[in-house]
XYZ file of N, CA and C in Angstrom:
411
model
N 60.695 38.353 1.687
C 60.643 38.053 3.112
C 61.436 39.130 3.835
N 60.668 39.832 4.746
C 61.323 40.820 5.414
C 62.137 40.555 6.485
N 61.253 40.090 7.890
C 62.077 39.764 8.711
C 61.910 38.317 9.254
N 63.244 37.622 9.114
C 63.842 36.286 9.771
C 63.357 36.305 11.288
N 62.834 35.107 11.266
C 62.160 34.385 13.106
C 63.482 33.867 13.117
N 63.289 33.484 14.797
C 64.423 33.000 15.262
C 64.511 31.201 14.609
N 63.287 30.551 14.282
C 63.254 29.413 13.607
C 64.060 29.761 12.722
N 63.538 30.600 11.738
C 64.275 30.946 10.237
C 65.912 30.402 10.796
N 66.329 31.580 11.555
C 67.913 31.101 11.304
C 68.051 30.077 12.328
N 67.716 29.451 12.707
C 67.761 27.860 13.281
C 68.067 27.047 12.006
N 66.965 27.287 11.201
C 67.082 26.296 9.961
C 68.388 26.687 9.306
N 68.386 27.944 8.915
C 69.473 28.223 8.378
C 71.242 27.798 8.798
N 70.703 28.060 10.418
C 72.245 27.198 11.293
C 72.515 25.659 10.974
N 71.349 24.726 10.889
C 71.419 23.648 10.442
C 71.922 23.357 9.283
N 71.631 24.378 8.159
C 71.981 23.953 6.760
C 73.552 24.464 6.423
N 73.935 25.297 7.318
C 74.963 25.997 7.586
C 76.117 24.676 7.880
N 75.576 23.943 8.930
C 76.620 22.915 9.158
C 77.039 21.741 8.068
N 75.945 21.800 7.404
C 75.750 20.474 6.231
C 74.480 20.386 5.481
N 74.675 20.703 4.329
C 73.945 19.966 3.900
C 73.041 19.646 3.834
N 71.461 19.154 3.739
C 70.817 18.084 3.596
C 69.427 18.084 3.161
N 68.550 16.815 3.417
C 67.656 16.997 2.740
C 66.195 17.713 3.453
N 65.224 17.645 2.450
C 64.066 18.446 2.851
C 63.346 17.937 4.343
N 63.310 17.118 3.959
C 62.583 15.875 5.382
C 63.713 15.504 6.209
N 65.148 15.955 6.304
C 65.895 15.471 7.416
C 66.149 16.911 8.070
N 66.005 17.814 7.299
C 65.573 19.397 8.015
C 64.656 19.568 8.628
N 63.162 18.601 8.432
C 61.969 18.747 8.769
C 62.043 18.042 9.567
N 62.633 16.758 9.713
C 62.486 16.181 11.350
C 63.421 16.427 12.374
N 64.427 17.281 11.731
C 65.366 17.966 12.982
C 65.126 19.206 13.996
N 63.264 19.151 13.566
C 62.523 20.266 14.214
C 61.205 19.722 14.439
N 61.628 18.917 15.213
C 60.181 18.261 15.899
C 58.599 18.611 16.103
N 59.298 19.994 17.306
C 58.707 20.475 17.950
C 58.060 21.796 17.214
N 58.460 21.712 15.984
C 58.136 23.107 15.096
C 56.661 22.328 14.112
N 55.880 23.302 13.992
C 54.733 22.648 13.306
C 54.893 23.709 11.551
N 55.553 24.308 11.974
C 55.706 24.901 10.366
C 57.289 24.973 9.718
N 57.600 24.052 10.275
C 58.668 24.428 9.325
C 59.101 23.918 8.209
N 58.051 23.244 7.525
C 58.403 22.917 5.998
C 57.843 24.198 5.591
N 56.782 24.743 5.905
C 56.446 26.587 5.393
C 57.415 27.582 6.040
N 58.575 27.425 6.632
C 58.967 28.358 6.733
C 60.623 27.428 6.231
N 60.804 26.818 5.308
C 62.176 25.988 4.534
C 61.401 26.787 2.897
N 60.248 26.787 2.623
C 59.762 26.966 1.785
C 59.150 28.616 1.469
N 59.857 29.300 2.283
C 59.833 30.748 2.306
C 60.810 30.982 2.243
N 62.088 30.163 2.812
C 63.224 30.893 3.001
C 63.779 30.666 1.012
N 62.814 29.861 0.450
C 63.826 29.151 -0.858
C 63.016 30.343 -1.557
N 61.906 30.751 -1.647
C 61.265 31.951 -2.315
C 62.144 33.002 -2.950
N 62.247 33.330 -4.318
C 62.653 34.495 -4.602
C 62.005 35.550 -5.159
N 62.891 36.626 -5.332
C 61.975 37.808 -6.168
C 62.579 37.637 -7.661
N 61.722 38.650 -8.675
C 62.166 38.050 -9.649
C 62.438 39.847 -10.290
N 63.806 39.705 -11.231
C 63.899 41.280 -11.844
C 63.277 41.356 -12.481
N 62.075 42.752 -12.798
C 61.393 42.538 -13.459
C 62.047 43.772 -14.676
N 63.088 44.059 -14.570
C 63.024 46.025 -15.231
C 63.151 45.343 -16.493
N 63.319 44.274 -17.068
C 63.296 44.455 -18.796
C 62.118 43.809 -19.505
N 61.318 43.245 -18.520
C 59.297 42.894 -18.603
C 58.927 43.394 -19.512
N 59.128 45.416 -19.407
C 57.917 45.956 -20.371
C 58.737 46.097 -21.720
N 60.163 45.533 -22.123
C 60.675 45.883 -23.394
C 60.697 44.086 -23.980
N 60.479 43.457 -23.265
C 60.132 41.820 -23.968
C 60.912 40.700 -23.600
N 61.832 41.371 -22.106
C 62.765 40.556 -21.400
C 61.824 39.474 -20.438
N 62.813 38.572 -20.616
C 61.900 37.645 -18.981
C 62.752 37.951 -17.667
N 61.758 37.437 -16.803
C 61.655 37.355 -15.158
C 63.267 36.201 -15.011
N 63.830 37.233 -14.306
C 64.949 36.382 -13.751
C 65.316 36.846 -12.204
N 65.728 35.372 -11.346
C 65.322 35.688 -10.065
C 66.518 36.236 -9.490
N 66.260 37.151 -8.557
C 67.129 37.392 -7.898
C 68.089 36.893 -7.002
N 69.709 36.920 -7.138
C 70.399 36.081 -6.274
C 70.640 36.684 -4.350
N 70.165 37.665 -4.371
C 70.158 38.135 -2.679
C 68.774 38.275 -2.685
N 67.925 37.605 -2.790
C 66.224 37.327 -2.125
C 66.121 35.905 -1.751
N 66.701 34.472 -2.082
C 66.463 33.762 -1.032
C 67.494 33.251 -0.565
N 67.218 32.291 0.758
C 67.994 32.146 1.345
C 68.782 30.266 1.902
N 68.141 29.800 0.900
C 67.667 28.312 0.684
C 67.960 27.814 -0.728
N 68.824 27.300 -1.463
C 68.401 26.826 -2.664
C 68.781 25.111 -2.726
N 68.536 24.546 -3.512
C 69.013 22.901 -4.256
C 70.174 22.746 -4.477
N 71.134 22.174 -3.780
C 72.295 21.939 -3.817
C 72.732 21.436 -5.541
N 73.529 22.384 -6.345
C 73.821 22.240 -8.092
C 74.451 20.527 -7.766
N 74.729 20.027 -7.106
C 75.607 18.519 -7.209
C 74.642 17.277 -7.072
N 73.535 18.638 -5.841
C 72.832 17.024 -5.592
C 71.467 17.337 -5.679
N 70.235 17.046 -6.248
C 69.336 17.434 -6.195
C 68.139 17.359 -5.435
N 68.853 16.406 -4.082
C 68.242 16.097 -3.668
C 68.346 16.864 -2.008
N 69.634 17.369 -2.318
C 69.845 18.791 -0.893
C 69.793 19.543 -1.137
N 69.382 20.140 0.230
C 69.115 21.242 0.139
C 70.405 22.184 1.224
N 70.901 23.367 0.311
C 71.893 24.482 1.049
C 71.989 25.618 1.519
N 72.768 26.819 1.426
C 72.324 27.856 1.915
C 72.335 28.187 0.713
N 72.039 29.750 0.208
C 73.036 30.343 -0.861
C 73.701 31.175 -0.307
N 74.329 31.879 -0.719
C 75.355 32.504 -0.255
C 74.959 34.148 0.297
N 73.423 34.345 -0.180
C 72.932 35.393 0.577
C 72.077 34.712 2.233
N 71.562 33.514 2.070
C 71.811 32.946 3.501
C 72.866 32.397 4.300
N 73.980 32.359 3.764
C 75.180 31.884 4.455
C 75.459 33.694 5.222
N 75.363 34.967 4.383
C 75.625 35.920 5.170
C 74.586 36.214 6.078
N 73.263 36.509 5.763
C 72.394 36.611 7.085
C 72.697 35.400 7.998
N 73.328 34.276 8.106
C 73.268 33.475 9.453
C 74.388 34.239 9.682
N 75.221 34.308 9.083
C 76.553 35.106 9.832
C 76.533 36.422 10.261
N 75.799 37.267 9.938
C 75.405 38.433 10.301
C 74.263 38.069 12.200
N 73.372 37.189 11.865
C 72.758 37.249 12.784
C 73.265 36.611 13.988
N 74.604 35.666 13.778
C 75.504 34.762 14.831
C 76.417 35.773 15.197
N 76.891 36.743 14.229
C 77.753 37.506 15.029
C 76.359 38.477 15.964
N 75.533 39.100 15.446
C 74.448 39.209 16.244
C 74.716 39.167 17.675
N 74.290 38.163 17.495
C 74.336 37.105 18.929
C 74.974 37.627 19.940
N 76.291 37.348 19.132
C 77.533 37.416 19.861
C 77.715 38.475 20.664
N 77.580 39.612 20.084
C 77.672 41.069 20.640
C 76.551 41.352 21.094
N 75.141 40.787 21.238
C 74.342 41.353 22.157
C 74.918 40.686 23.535
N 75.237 39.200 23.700
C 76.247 38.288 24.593
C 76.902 39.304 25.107
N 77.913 40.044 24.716
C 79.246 40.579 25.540
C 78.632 42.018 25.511
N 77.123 42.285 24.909
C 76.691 43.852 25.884
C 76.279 43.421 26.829
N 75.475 41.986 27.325
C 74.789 41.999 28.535
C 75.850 41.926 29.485
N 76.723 40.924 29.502
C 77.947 40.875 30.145
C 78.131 42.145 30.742
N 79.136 43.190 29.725
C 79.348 44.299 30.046
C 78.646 45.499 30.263
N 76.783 45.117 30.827
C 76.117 45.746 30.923
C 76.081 45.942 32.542
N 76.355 43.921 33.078
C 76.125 43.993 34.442
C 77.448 44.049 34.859
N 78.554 43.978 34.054
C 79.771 44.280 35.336
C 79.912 46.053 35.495
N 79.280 46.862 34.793
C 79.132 48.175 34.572
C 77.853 48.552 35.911
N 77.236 47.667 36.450
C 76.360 47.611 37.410
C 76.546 46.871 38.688
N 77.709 45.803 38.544
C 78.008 44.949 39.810
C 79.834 45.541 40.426
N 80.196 46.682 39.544
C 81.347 47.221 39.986
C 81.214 48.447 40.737
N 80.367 49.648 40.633
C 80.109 50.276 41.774
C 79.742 49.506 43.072
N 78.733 49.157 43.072
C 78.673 48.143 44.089
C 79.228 47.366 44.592
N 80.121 46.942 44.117
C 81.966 46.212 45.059
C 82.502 46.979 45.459
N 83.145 48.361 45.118
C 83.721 49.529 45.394
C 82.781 50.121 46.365
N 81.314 50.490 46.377
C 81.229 50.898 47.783
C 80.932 50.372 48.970
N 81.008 48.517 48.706
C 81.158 47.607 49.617
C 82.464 48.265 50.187
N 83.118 47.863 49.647
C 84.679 48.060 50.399
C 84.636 49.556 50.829
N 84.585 50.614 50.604
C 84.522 51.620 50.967
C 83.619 51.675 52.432
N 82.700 50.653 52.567
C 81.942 50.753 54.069
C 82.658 50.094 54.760
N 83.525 49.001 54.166
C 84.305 48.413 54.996
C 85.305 49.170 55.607
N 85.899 49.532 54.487
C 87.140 50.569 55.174
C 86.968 51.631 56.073
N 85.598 52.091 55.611
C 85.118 53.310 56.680
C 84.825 52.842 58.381
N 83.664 51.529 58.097
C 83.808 51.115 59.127
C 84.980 51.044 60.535
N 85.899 49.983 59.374
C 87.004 49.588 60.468
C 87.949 50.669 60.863
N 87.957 52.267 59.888
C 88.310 53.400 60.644
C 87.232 54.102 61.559
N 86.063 53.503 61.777
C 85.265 54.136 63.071
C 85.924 53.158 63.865
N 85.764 51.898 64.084
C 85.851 51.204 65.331
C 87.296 51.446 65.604
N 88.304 51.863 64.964
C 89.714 52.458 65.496
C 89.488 53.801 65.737
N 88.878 54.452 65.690
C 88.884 55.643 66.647
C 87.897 55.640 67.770
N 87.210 54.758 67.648
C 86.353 54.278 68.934
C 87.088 53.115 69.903
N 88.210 53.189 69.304
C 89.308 52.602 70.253
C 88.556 50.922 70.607
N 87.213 50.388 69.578
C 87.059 49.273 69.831
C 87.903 48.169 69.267
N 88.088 48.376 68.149
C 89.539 47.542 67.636
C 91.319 48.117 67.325
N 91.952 47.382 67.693
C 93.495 48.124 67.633
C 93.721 47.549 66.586
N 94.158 47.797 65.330
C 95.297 47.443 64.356
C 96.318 47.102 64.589
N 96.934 48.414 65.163
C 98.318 48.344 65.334
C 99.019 47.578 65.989
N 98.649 46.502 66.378
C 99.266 45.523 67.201
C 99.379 44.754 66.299
């Protein structure tokens, strides 16, 4: 699986908090019409194949999925620990696209305060040399 939908790590945030089972993942997404096929992609692995052609078997890889059967309970389902880092990779994600937009628009709403005030100030030094307003009093 190449690239994670934003469902993907939804599910993954869920399993992240706790725990649980196949059908209490599946109805905590109502509004999703695939997401027992996409709980069932994320559990998919690859398998090593380099000792195949000398008479080794297929053993799966532990950073290809992202979903496995909880070893205690067999009846939950968890992250593994290569989906515990992609949710954390993609939450910090988040995070820092968050504080570029932020610091995208105060990088755009701060000239524009500064040459507010700058018309102001200019202003109220025309109307004092147009002797329409006094300060100095």
């Amino acid at each position: 699986m190449n690239e994670l939908t934003d469902l993907d790590y939804e599910i993954l945030e869920k399993l992240a908090l706790a725990p649980m089972t196949e059908t209490a993942l599946t109805d905590s997404f109502p509004k999703q019409s695939a997401v027992k096929h996409r709980i069932h992609l994320l559990m998919d692995y690859d398998y090593d194949d380099s000792m195949v052609a000398f008479g080794g078997v297929l053993f799966p890889k532990s950073d290809t999925y992202y979903i496995q059967y909880s070893p205690t309970n067999a009846d939950l389902l968890e992250l593994s620990s290569h989906g515990l880092k992609a949710w954390e990779d993609w939450k910090w994600q988040k995070k820092h696209d968050r504080q570029k937009v932020l610091e995208d628009r105060a990088l755009k709403i701060i000239p524009i305060v500064i040459s507010i005030s700058a018309l102001i100030v200019a202003t109220i030094s025309l109307l004092q040399a147009l002797h329409w307003i006094d300060l100095a009093r």
